[in-house]
Tab-separated table of C-alpha atoms in Angstrom:
chain	number	residue	atom	x	y	z
A	1	ALA	CA	25.174	-22.200	9.149
A	2	GLN	CA	25.473	-24.309	6.070
A	3	THR	CA	26.809	-27.833	6.269
A	4	VAL	CA	27.878	-30.251	3.565
A	5	THR	CA	27.995	-33.995	4.181
A	6	GLN	CA	29.741	-36.621	2.113
A	7	SER	CA	28.874	-39.966	3.629
A	8	GLN	CA	31.312	-42.064	1.598
A	9	PRO	CA	34.903	-41.643	2.824
A	10	GLU	CA	36.117	-43.967	0.063
A	11	MET	CA	34.746	-45.471	-3.122
A	12	SER	CA	36.267	-47.962	-5.536
A	13	VAL	CA	35.266	-48.589	-9.144
A	14	GLN	CA	36.559	-50.625	-12.037
A	15	GLU	CA	38.026	-48.730	-14.939
A	16	ALA	CA	35.359	-47.942	-17.590
A	17	GLU	CA	32.535	-48.422	-15.093
A	18	THR	CA	30.214	-45.784	-13.661
A	19	VAL	CA	30.373	-44.500	-10.109
A	20	THR	CA	28.204	-42.097	-8.133
A	21	LEU	CA	29.464	-39.978	-5.256
A	22	SER	CA	26.924	-38.718	-2.745
A	23	CYS	CA	26.567	-35.281	-1.203
A	24	THR	CA	23.887	-33.730	0.953
A	25	TYR	CA	23.768	-30.226	2.325
A	26	ASP	CA	21.795	-28.161	4.740
A	27	THR	CA	20.845	-24.550	4.142
A	28	SER	CA	17.999	-22.147	4.720
A	29	GLU	CA	18.860	-20.200	1.589
A	30	SER	CA	16.819	-20.581	-1.579
A	31	ASP	CA	19.490	-19.463	-4.006
A	32	TYR	CA	23.010	-20.860	-3.978
A	33	TYR	CA	25.642	-22.695	-5.980
A	34	LEU	CA	26.963	-26.205	-5.643
A	35	PHE	CA	30.291	-27.489	-6.897
A	36	TRP	CA	32.325	-30.640	-7.175
A	37	TYR	CA	36.075	-30.186	-6.913
A	38	LYS	CA	38.700	-32.824	-7.595
A	39	GLN	CA	41.964	-32.969	-5.678
A	40	PRO	CA	44.555	-35.374	-7.127
A	41	PRO	CA	47.739	-36.286	-5.240
A	42	SER	CA	49.316	-33.085	-6.549
A	43	ARG	CA	46.821	-31.380	-4.136
A	44	GLN	CA	45.689	-28.910	-6.782
A	45	MET	CA	41.953	-28.176	-6.424
A	46	ILE	CA	40.286	-28.568	-9.811
A	47	LEU	CA	36.685	-27.665	-10.561
A	48	VAL	CA	34.764	-30.595	-12.010
A	49	ILE	CA	31.244	-29.221	-12.331
A	50	ARG	CA	28.938	-26.541	-10.945
A	51	GLN	CA	25.192	-26.238	-10.479
A	52	GLU	CA	23.069	-23.159	-9.890
A	53	ALA	CA	20.241	-23.893	-7.493
A	54	TYR	CA	17.705	-21.968	-9.560
A	55	LYS	CA	18.286	-24.235	-12.544
A	56	GLN	CA	16.224	-27.386	-12.644
A	57	GLN	CA	18.320	-28.960	-15.347
A	58	ASN	CA	21.179	-31.075	-14.076
A	59	ALA	CA	24.643	-29.923	-15.102
A	60	THR	CA	26.834	-32.124	-17.288
A	61	GLU	CA	30.481	-31.871	-18.326
A	62	ASN	CA	31.534	-34.652	-20.666
A	63	ARG	CA	31.720	-37.817	-18.528
A	64	PHE	CA	30.640	-35.977	-15.390
A	65	SER	CA	27.042	-35.243	-14.495
A	66	VAL	CA	25.110	-34.377	-11.378
A	67	ASN	CA	21.773	-35.371	-9.933
A	68	PHE	CA	20.529	-32.265	-8.186
A	69	GLN	CA	17.496	-32.773	-5.949
A	70	LYS	CA	16.782	-29.385	-4.399
A	71	ALA	CA	13.919	-30.456	-2.152
A	72	ALA	CA	15.989	-33.317	-0.786
A	73	LYS	CA	19.116	-31.111	-0.617
A	74	SER	CA	21.058	-33.742	-2.466
A	75	PHE	CA	23.793	-33.219	-5.054
A	76	SER	CA	25.417	-36.409	-6.299
A	77	LEU	CA	28.175	-36.702	-8.903
A	78	LYS	CA	28.132	-39.415	-11.527
A	79	ILE	CA	31.319	-40.314	-13.348
A	80	SER	CA	30.792	-42.415	-16.459
A	81	ASP	CA	33.445	-44.508	-18.176
A	82	SER	CA	35.839	-44.095	-15.234
A	83	GLN	CA	39.472	-43.547	-16.144
A	84	LEU	CA	42.647	-44.004	-14.140
A	85	GLY	CA	43.121	-40.245	-14.170
A	86	ASP	CA	39.871	-39.822	-12.259
A	87	ALA	CA	41.486	-41.233	-9.122
A	88	ALA	CA	41.494	-38.416	-6.563
A	89	MET	CA	39.714	-36.913	-3.586
A	90	TYR	CA	36.393	-35.381	-4.571
A	91	PHE	CA	34.908	-32.547	-2.569
A	92	CYS	CA	31.364	-31.297	-2.686
A	93	ALA	CA	31.077	-27.583	-1.934
A	94	TYR	CA	28.347	-25.021	-1.314
A	95	ARG	CA	28.396	-21.283	-1.877
A	96	ARG	CA	25.508	-18.966	-1.228
A	97	THR	CA	24.721	-16.169	-3.622
A	98	GLY	CA	24.925	-12.507	-2.693
A	99	GLY	CA	21.479	-12.302	-1.217
A	100	SER	CA	19.959	-9.063	-0.038
A	101	GLY	CA	23.151	-7.972	1.629
A	102	GLY	CA	25.350	-8.590	-1.382
A	103	GLY	CA	28.816	-9.946	-1.020
A	104	ALA	CA	30.044	-13.472	-1.397
A	105	ASP	CA	30.795	-16.137	1.145
A	106	GLY	CA	33.527	-18.645	0.784
A	107	LEU	CA	32.944	-22.255	-0.047
A	108	THR	CA	31.706	-24.717	2.556
A	109	PHE	CA	33.230	-28.101	1.820
A	110	GLY	CA	32.325	-31.658	2.665
A	111	LYS	CA	35.007	-33.922	4.105
A	112	GLY	CA	35.632	-35.549	0.742
A	113	THR	CA	35.402	-38.951	-0.916
A	114	HIS	CA	38.541	-40.795	-1.930
A	115	LEU	CA	37.884	-42.368	-5.325
A	116	ILE	CA	39.981	-45.376	-6.307
A	117	ILE	CA	39.994	-46.627	-9.882
A	118	GLN	CA	40.778	-50.314	-10.267
A	119	PRO	CA	42.519	-51.121	-13.571
B	1	ASP	CA	46.770	-16.723	-17.597
B	2	ALA	CA	49.174	-18.104	-15.006
B	3	GLY	CA	46.435	-18.914	-12.521
B	4	VAL	CA	46.633	-18.241	-8.804
B	5	ILE	CA	50.231	-18.199	-7.635
B	6	GLN	CA	51.277	-19.115	-4.115
B	7	SER	CA	54.661	-19.079	-2.463
B	8	PRO	CA	56.382	-20.865	-0.972
B	9	ARG	CA	55.106	-24.301	-1.987
B	10	HIS	CA	56.599	-25.854	1.127
B	11	GLU	CA	57.604	-24.266	4.404
B	12	VAL	CA	59.202	-25.941	7.375
B	13	THR	CA	59.736	-23.870	10.473
B	14	GLU	CA	60.171	-24.210	14.186
B	15	MET	CA	57.601	-23.436	16.802
B	16	GLY	CA	57.563	-19.777	17.722
B	17	GLN	CA	58.821	-18.514	14.391
B	18	GLU	CA	56.922	-16.113	12.152
B	19	VAL	CA	55.564	-17.544	8.908
B	20	THR	CA	54.370	-15.544	5.908
B	21	LEU	CA	52.466	-17.118	3.056
B	22	ARG	CA	51.967	-15.232	-0.179
B	23	CYS	CA	49.350	-15.209	-2.891
B	24	LYS	CA	48.898	-13.556	-6.259
B	25	PRO	CA	45.309	-13.862	-7.523
B	26	ILE	CA	44.255	-14.082	-11.137
B	27	SER	CA	44.263	-10.644	-12.693
B	28	GLY	CA	40.808	-9.076	-12.688
B	29	HIS	CA	39.456	-11.226	-9.886
B	30	ASP	CA	37.927	-9.061	-7.188
B	31	TYR	CA	37.557	-11.769	-4.552
B	32	LEU	CA	40.386	-13.493	-2.740
B	33	PHE	CA	40.002	-16.322	-0.244
B	34	TRP	CA	42.355	-18.083	2.168
B	35	TYR	CA	41.575	-21.692	3.158
B	36	ARG	CA	43.283	-24.201	5.400
B	37	GLN	CA	43.190	-27.960	4.850
B	38	THR	CA	43.889	-30.488	7.590
B	39	MET	CA	43.041	-34.149	7.965
B	40	MET	CA	40.970	-33.496	11.057
B	41	ARG	CA	38.981	-30.457	9.953
B	42	GLY	CA	39.056	-30.690	6.167
B	43	LEU	CA	38.946	-27.467	4.144
B	44	GLU	CA	38.032	-24.373	6.116
B	45	LEU	CA	37.645	-20.774	5.038
B	46	LEU	CA	39.899	-18.490	7.041
B	47	ILE	CA	39.238	-15.061	5.540
B	48	TYR	CA	38.192	-13.429	2.311
B	49	PHE	CA	38.666	-10.065	0.648
B	50	ASN	CA	36.602	-8.115	-1.837
B	51	ASN	CA	38.425	-5.359	-3.711
B	52	ASN	CA	41.307	-5.640	-1.217
B	53	VAL	CA	39.014	-5.132	1.793
B	54	PRO	CA	38.635	-7.940	4.353
B	55	ILE	CA	34.976	-8.924	4.439
B	56	ASP	CA	34.797	-11.940	6.728
B	57	ASP	CA	37.612	-13.070	9.013
B	58	SER	CA	35.470	-15.181	11.317
B	59	GLY	CA	37.369	-18.292	10.279
B	60	MET	CA	40.738	-17.005	11.461
B	61	PRO	CA	41.547	-19.339	14.341
B	62	GLU	CA	43.128	-16.832	16.710
B	63	ASP	CA	45.035	-13.603	16.990
B	64	ARG	CA	48.241	-15.280	15.895
B	65	PHE	CA	46.821	-15.265	12.373
B	66	SER	CA	46.591	-12.126	10.284
B	67	ALA	CA	45.979	-11.446	6.594
B	68	LYS	CA	46.473	-8.427	4.396
B	69	MET	CA	45.809	-7.444	0.836
B	70	PRO	CA	47.746	-4.233	0.122
B	71	ASN	CA	46.780	-4.240	-3.550
B	72	ALA	CA	44.737	-6.173	-6.087
B	73	SER	CA	47.599	-8.471	-7.030
B	74	PHE	CA	49.021	-9.513	-3.692
B	75	SER	CA	47.907	-10.955	-0.373
B	76	THR	CA	49.708	-12.380	2.643
B	77	LEU	CA	48.722	-14.683	5.461
B	78	LYS	CA	50.956	-14.387	8.497
B	79	ILE	CA	51.225	-16.618	11.548
B	80	GLN	CA	53.126	-15.233	14.519
B	81	PRO	CA	54.128	-17.124	16.569
B	82	SER	CA	53.629	-20.424	14.798
B	83	GLU	CA	52.652	-23.609	16.624
B	84	PRO	CA	52.765	-27.285	15.587
B	85	ARG	CA	48.951	-27.366	15.312
B	86	ASP	CA	49.203	-24.805	12.515
B	87	SER	CA	50.716	-27.483	10.291
B	88	ALA	CA	48.414	-27.776	7.280
B	89	VAL	CA	48.065	-26.972	3.616
B	90	TYR	CA	47.039	-23.365	3.054
B	91	PHE	CA	45.218	-22.514	-0.145
B	92	CYS	CA	44.589	-19.183	-1.741
B	93	ALA	CA	41.713	-18.883	-4.218
B	94	SER	CA	40.278	-16.083	-6.314
B	95	SER	CA	36.997	-15.427	-8.042
B	96	PRO	CA	35.899	-12.720	-10.484
B	97	ASN	CA	32.487	-12.216	-8.888
B	98	PRO	CA	30.087	-13.801	-6.387
B	99	TYR	CA	28.571	-16.074	-8.988
B	100	ASN	CA	31.573	-17.930	-10.347
B	101	GLU	CA	33.584	-20.794	-9.047
B	102	GLN	CA	36.771	-20.111	-7.150
B	103	PHE	CA	40.118	-20.807	-8.750
B	104	PHE	CA	42.638	-22.311	-6.393
B	105	GLY	CA	46.368	-21.935	-6.158
B	106	PRO	CA	48.637	-24.969	-5.679
B	107	GLY	CA	48.712	-24.512	-1.910
B	108	THR	CA	51.495	-24.101	0.637
B	109	ARG	CA	52.297	-27.073	2.810
B	110	LEU	CA	53.337	-25.705	6.200
B	111	THR	CA	55.088	-27.856	8.761
B	112	VAL	CA	55.761	-26.407	12.194
B	113	LEU	CA	58.187	-28.493	14.250
C-alpha cells in the first residue's frame, strides 16, 4: 500500500519570504501522479500543483514550484513570495495511474502541514 | 461550471439516526469519490465509482455505511445507524479520467450527538 508522509505538522514564514514544505511517499509503482492541495479555513480543497512521475521536469505554477526527486521518493513544495492568502493546510497526495488493470485509485493523502504566514 | 455540489453543508443528528449525504459531480466526469476527513485519521478514501459503478469500497468503515450512484449526476452516502465516531467532514470529488486531478466539493460537516 502507498503511504504519504508530511513530517512538518506546522510551518511559519514571514510574508514575502520563501518556504518549503516536505513530502515523502512510498510506492512500488513506477508511474503515478503527485499533487499538492491547499485547504483554507473554508475547508475547500484546492489543487495547487500536480506532477507526473514520468516527467523529469519539475512542475511550476506561478509562485508555486515542486522539487520532485523520484529516486528518493520526495516531493517538496516551494512557495515563493509568501502572501497572507497562502495561509492554509497543505496536503501532499499520491495517485497511481491505471496500470495494467486500468481503473483509477483514489488519492492517498499525507496528514498535512499547517502553514502560517506572519505579516 | 458550478463545480462539485454537496448537500447539506452541515448536518447535526442524534446517535442512531439515518444520515444521507448527497453529491452532484461535475458534468462529464466519469469518476466520483467519497472521502472522510477527521483529525485523527486525516483524509481517507471511502469508495469510488466509475461510470456509476462502484469500483473500490474497501475504505468503507463498516456495514453501517453505504453509497449509491443511480445516475451520472447524483450520488449518496448513507450512514444507518449513525454513531458519534462518524462525526467528520465528508467530501465528494470527481475526475474526468484516471489521469487528472480530482475536483472536490465543499464538504459536509457531520456531527452525531
